[in-house]
Amino acid sequence: TGSGRLDFFVSSRDDDSASWTLHSTGSVVEMTEPDQAKCEAAALRPQLGPEREPTEFLGRLAALGVEFGPSFSVLGQMRYRDGEAEISLHRPVGLKGTMADVAMVDGALRALGVAALEKGRAEGLSMLSGIGNAWWRPDLPDEVLVHATLGEECGGARGSIVGDVQLFDRSGMILGRLQGVVLDPTARSQ
């Protein structure tokens, strides 16, 4: 809408079904006062291990039948260890404004799946089922770094991935936060 608010929904369907299953809905509201905090994730970088290409993670998703078109191919170099990941995201060629920001935030959410690789939880397919709160600056830069950390509830009774994500630039300026993110396993992964 023109009011600085964007409503969204997340749904899926199985290959053999014509009907869609609604998983979650929400609204994105334009931030009025940016957070001027700095991210300290760069200090953790050496502890996250060597830089890796996104091919292993994308290969696991492809094996589950999930592939991303050019508008959502944002993942760059990544480092991760048990329950934590840092990934560089790159704006898709040709996308600008809100659609580019949506693609970058989608990539930021996938960082939780990367953080779960070493925890042994990233074997199945998970879908977004909730976000406690989220904000990001409009018109994100061409490169964004993402730091994802899994919460204590990771794995839980349903096998959910729960965590927080920060988006920041190379100087450490925080560009956004996604807190209390919950990714639940789909029927395909159970």
PDB file of N, CA and C in Angstrom, residues 71-75 88-92 95 97-111 136-137 139-146 165 167-168 175 178:
ATOM      1  N   SER A  71      16.041 -13.510  -9.107  1.00  0.00           N
ATOM      2  CA  SER A  71      15.641 -12.434  -8.197  1.00  0.00           C
ATOM      3  C   SER A  71      15.910 -12.759  -6.735  1.00  0.00           C
ATOM      4  N   PHE A  72      16.118 -14.048  -6.415  1.00  0.00           N
ATOM      5  CA  PHE A  72      16.375 -14.438  -5.030  1.00  0.00           C
ATOM      6  C   PHE A  72      17.726 -15.132  -4.863  1.00  0.00           C
ATOM      7  N   SER A  73      18.590 -15.012  -5.864  1.00  0.00           N
ATOM      8  CA  SER A  73      19.945 -15.563  -5.776  1.00  0.00           C
ATOM      9  C   SER A  73      20.858 -14.504  -5.174  1.00  0.00           C
ATOM     10  N   VAL A  74      20.821 -14.394  -3.850  1.00  0.00           N
ATOM     11  CA  VAL A  74      21.528 -13.321  -3.156  1.00  0.00           C
ATOM     12  C   VAL A  74      22.686 -13.811  -2.293  1.00  0.00           C
ATOM     13  N   LEU A  75      22.767 -15.106  -2.015  1.00  0.00           N
ATOM     14  CA  LEU A  75      23.767 -15.621  -1.088  1.00  0.00           C
ATOM     15  C   LEU A  75      25.165 -15.564  -1.677  1.00  0.00           C
ATOM     16  N   SER A  88      27.481 -13.047   3.335  1.00  0.00           N
ATOM     17  CA  SER A  88      27.365 -11.820   2.552  1.00  0.00           C
ATOM     18  C   SER A  88      26.223 -12.012   1.556  1.00  0.00           C
ATOM     19  N   LEU A  89      25.390 -11.000   1.462  1.00  0.00           N
ATOM     20  CA  LEU A  89      24.273 -11.001   0.511  1.00  0.00           C
ATOM     21  C   LEU A  89      24.540  -9.941  -0.545  1.00  0.00           C
ATOM     22  N   HIS A  90      24.157 -10.226  -1.772  1.00  0.00           N
ATOM     23  CA  HIS A  90      24.384  -9.296  -2.873  1.00  0.00           C
ATOM     24  C   HIS A  90      23.081  -9.039  -3.608  1.00  0.00           C
ATOM     25  N   ARG A  91      22.783  -7.761  -3.797  1.00  0.00           N
ATOM     26  CA  ARG A  91      21.535  -7.356  -4.468  1.00  0.00           C
ATOM     27  C   ARG A  91      21.437  -8.034  -5.843  1.00  0.00           C
ATOM     28  N   PRO A  92      20.280  -8.629  -6.131  1.00  0.00           N
ATOM     29  CA  PRO A  92      20.101  -9.241  -7.448  1.00  0.00           C
ATOM     30  C   PRO A  92      20.179  -8.185  -8.556  1.00  0.00           C
ATOM     31  N   LEU A  95      17.171  -5.593  -9.783  1.00  0.00           N
ATOM     32  CA  LEU A  95      16.140  -5.300  -8.785  1.00  0.00           C
ATOM     33  C   LEU A  95      16.500  -4.036  -8.020  1.00  0.00           C
ATOM     34  N   GLY A  97      14.758  -0.957  -5.025  1.00  0.00           N
ATOM     35  CA  GLY A  97      13.699  -0.571  -4.095  1.00  0.00           C
ATOM     36  C   GLY A  97      13.200  -1.720  -3.243  1.00  0.00           C
ATOM     37  N   THR A  98      11.897  -1.717  -3.003  1.00  0.00           N
ATOM     38  CA  THR A  98      11.274  -2.674  -2.094  1.00  0.00           C
ATOM     39  C   THR A  98      11.510  -4.119  -2.514  1.00  0.00           C
ATOM     40  N   MET A  99      11.411  -4.425  -3.795  1.00  0.00           N
ATOM     41  CA  MET A  99      11.602  -5.818  -4.239  1.00  0.00           C
ATOM     42  C   MET A  99      13.020  -6.297  -3.964  1.00  0.00           C
ATOM     43  N   ALA A 100      14.014  -5.434  -4.148  1.00  0.00           N
ATOM     44  CA  ALA A 100      15.392  -5.809  -3.835  1.00  0.00           C
ATOM     45  C   ALA A 100      15.547  -6.034  -2.343  1.00  0.00           C
ATOM     46  N   ASP A 101      14.928  -5.165  -1.519  1.00  0.00           N
ATOM     47  CA  ASP A 101      14.997  -5.332  -0.068  1.00  0.00           C
ATOM     48  C   ASP A 101      14.357  -6.646   0.358  1.00  0.00           C
ATOM     49  N   VAL A 102      13.228  -7.005  -0.235  1.00  0.00           N
ATOM     50  CA  VAL A 102      12.553  -8.270   0.090  1.00  0.00           C
ATOM     51  C   VAL A 102      13.469  -9.449  -0.240  1.00  0.00           C
ATOM     52  N   ALA A 103      14.129  -9.408  -1.385  1.00  0.00           N
ATOM     53  CA  ALA A 103      15.051 -10.494  -1.758  1.00  0.00           C
ATOM     54  C   ALA A 103      16.209 -10.583  -0.761  1.00  0.00           C
ATOM     55  N   MET A 104      16.722  -9.445  -0.314  1.00  0.00           N
ATOM     56  CA  MET A 104      17.835  -9.438   0.646  1.00  0.00           C
ATOM     57  C   MET A 104      17.382  -9.962   2.006  1.00  0.00           C
ATOM     58  N   VAL A 105      16.191  -9.579   2.461  1.00  0.00           N
ATOM     59  CA  VAL A 105      15.680 -10.057   3.746  1.00  0.00           C
ATOM     60  C   VAL A 105      15.379 -11.554   3.660  1.00  0.00           C
ATOM     61  N   ASP A 106      14.892 -12.026   2.519  1.00  0.00           N
ATOM     62  CA  ASP A 106      14.693 -13.459   2.327  1.00  0.00           C
ATOM     63  C   ASP A 106      16.026 -14.193   2.480  1.00  0.00           C
ATOM     64  N   GLY A 107      17.081 -13.645   1.895  1.00  0.00           N
ATOM     65  CA  GLY A 107      18.413 -14.235   2.056  1.00  0.00           C
ATOM     66  C   GLY A 107      18.858 -14.223   3.504  1.00  0.00           C
ATOM     67  N   ALA A 108      18.530 -13.148   4.229  1.00  0.00           N
ATOM     68  CA  ALA A 108      18.877 -13.057   5.649  1.00  0.00           C
ATOM     69  C   ALA A 108      18.180 -14.167   6.440  1.00  0.00           C
ATOM     70  N   LEU A 109      16.934 -14.458   6.104  1.00  0.00           N
ATOM     71  CA  LEU A 109      16.216 -15.544   6.778  1.00  0.00           C
ATOM     72  C   LEU A 109      16.873 -16.897   6.495  1.00  0.00           C
ATOM     73  N   ARG A 110      17.383 -17.066   5.278  1.00  0.00           N
ATOM     74  CA  ARG A 110      18.061 -18.332   4.945  1.00  0.00           C
ATOM     75  C   ARG A 110      19.342 -18.513   5.748  1.00  0.00           C
ATOM     76  N   ALA A 111      19.885 -17.421   6.293  1.00  0.00           N
ATOM     77  CA  ALA A 111      21.084 -17.519   7.126  1.00  0.00           C
ATOM     78  C   ALA A 111      20.834 -18.387   8.359  1.00  0.00           C
ATOM     79  N   TRP A 136      14.164  -3.087   8.956  1.00  0.00           N
ATOM     80  CA  TRP A 136      15.361  -2.856   8.164  1.00  0.00           C
ATOM     81  C   TRP A 136      15.219  -1.518   7.462  1.00  0.00           C
ATOM     82  N   ARG A 137      16.369  -0.945   7.176  1.00  0.00           N
ATOM     83  CA  ARG A 137      16.384   0.339   6.491  1.00  0.00           C
ATOM     84  C   ARG A 137      15.911   0.154   5.051  1.00  0.00           C
ATOM     85  N   ASP A 139      15.879   0.646   1.048  1.00  0.00           N
ATOM     86  CA  ASP A 139      16.947   0.778   0.057  1.00  0.00           C
ATOM     87  C   ASP A 139      18.281   0.274   0.594  1.00  0.00           C
ATOM     88  N   LEU A 140      18.303  -1.005   0.954  1.00  0.00           N
ATOM     89  CA  LEU A 140      19.530  -1.631   1.445  1.00  0.00           C
ATOM     90  C   LEU A 140      20.632  -1.499   0.396  1.00  0.00           C
ATOM     91  N   PRO A 141      21.895  -1.439   0.837  1.00  0.00           N
ATOM     92  CA  PRO A 141      23.000  -1.313  -0.131  1.00  0.00           C
ATOM     93  C   PRO A 141      23.170  -2.582  -0.969  1.00  0.00           C
ATOM     94  N   ASP A 142      24.018  -2.507  -1.976  1.00  0.00           N
ATOM     95  CA  ASP A 142      24.241  -3.640  -2.876  1.00  0.00           C
ATOM     96  C   ASP A 142      24.823  -4.852  -2.162  1.00  0.00           C
ATOM     97  N   GLU A 143      25.605  -4.632  -1.104  1.00  0.00           N
ATOM     98  CA  GLU A 143      26.124  -5.742  -0.304  1.00  0.00           C
ATOM     99  C   GLU A 143      25.699  -5.540   1.143  1.00  0.00           C
ATOM    100  N   VAL A 144      25.185  -6.611   1.737  1.00  0.00           N
ATOM    101  CA  VAL A 144      24.773  -6.614   3.139  1.00  0.00           C
ATOM    102  C   VAL A 144      25.382  -7.841   3.781  1.00  0.00           C
ATOM    103  N   LEU A 145      25.912  -7.682   4.985  1.00  0.00           N
ATOM    104  CA  LEU A 145      26.382  -8.826   5.754  1.00  0.00           C
ATOM    105  C   LEU A 145      25.292  -9.211   6.736  1.00  0.00           C
ATOM    106  N   VAL A 146      25.168 -10.495   6.992  1.00  0.00           N
ATOM    107  CA  VAL A 146      24.129 -11.011   7.874  1.00  0.00           C
ATOM    108  C   VAL A 146      24.792 -11.877   8.930  1.00  0.00           C
ATOM    109  N   VAL A 165      18.498 -12.579  13.562  1.00  0.00           N
ATOM    110  CA  VAL A 165      19.352 -12.205  12.436  1.00  0.00           C
ATOM    111  C   VAL A 165      19.596 -10.696  12.479  1.00  0.00           C
ATOM    112  N   LEU A 167      21.326  -7.560  10.094  1.00  0.00           N
ATOM    113  CA  LEU A 167      21.851  -7.143   8.807  1.00  0.00           C
ATOM    114  C   LEU A 167      22.737  -5.929   9.073  1.00  0.00           C
ATOM    115  N   PHE A 168      23.916  -5.881   8.473  1.00  0.00           N
ATOM    116  CA  PHE A 168      24.821  -4.759   8.689  1.00  0.00           C
ATOM    117  C   PHE A 168      25.703  -4.548   7.474  1.00  0.00           C
ATOM    118  N   LEU A 175      21.823  -2.437   9.784  1.00  0.00           N
ATOM    119  CA  LEU A 175      20.849  -2.047   8.766  1.00  0.00           C
ATOM    120  C   LEU A 175      19.485  -2.664   9.025  1.00  0.00           C
ATOM    121  N   LEU A 178      15.990  -9.048  12.583  1.00  0.00           N
ATOM    122  CA  LEU A 178      14.846  -9.960  12.574  1.00  0.00           C
ATOM    123  C   LEU A 178      14.988 -10.765  13.865  1.00  0.00           C
TER     124      LEU A 178
END
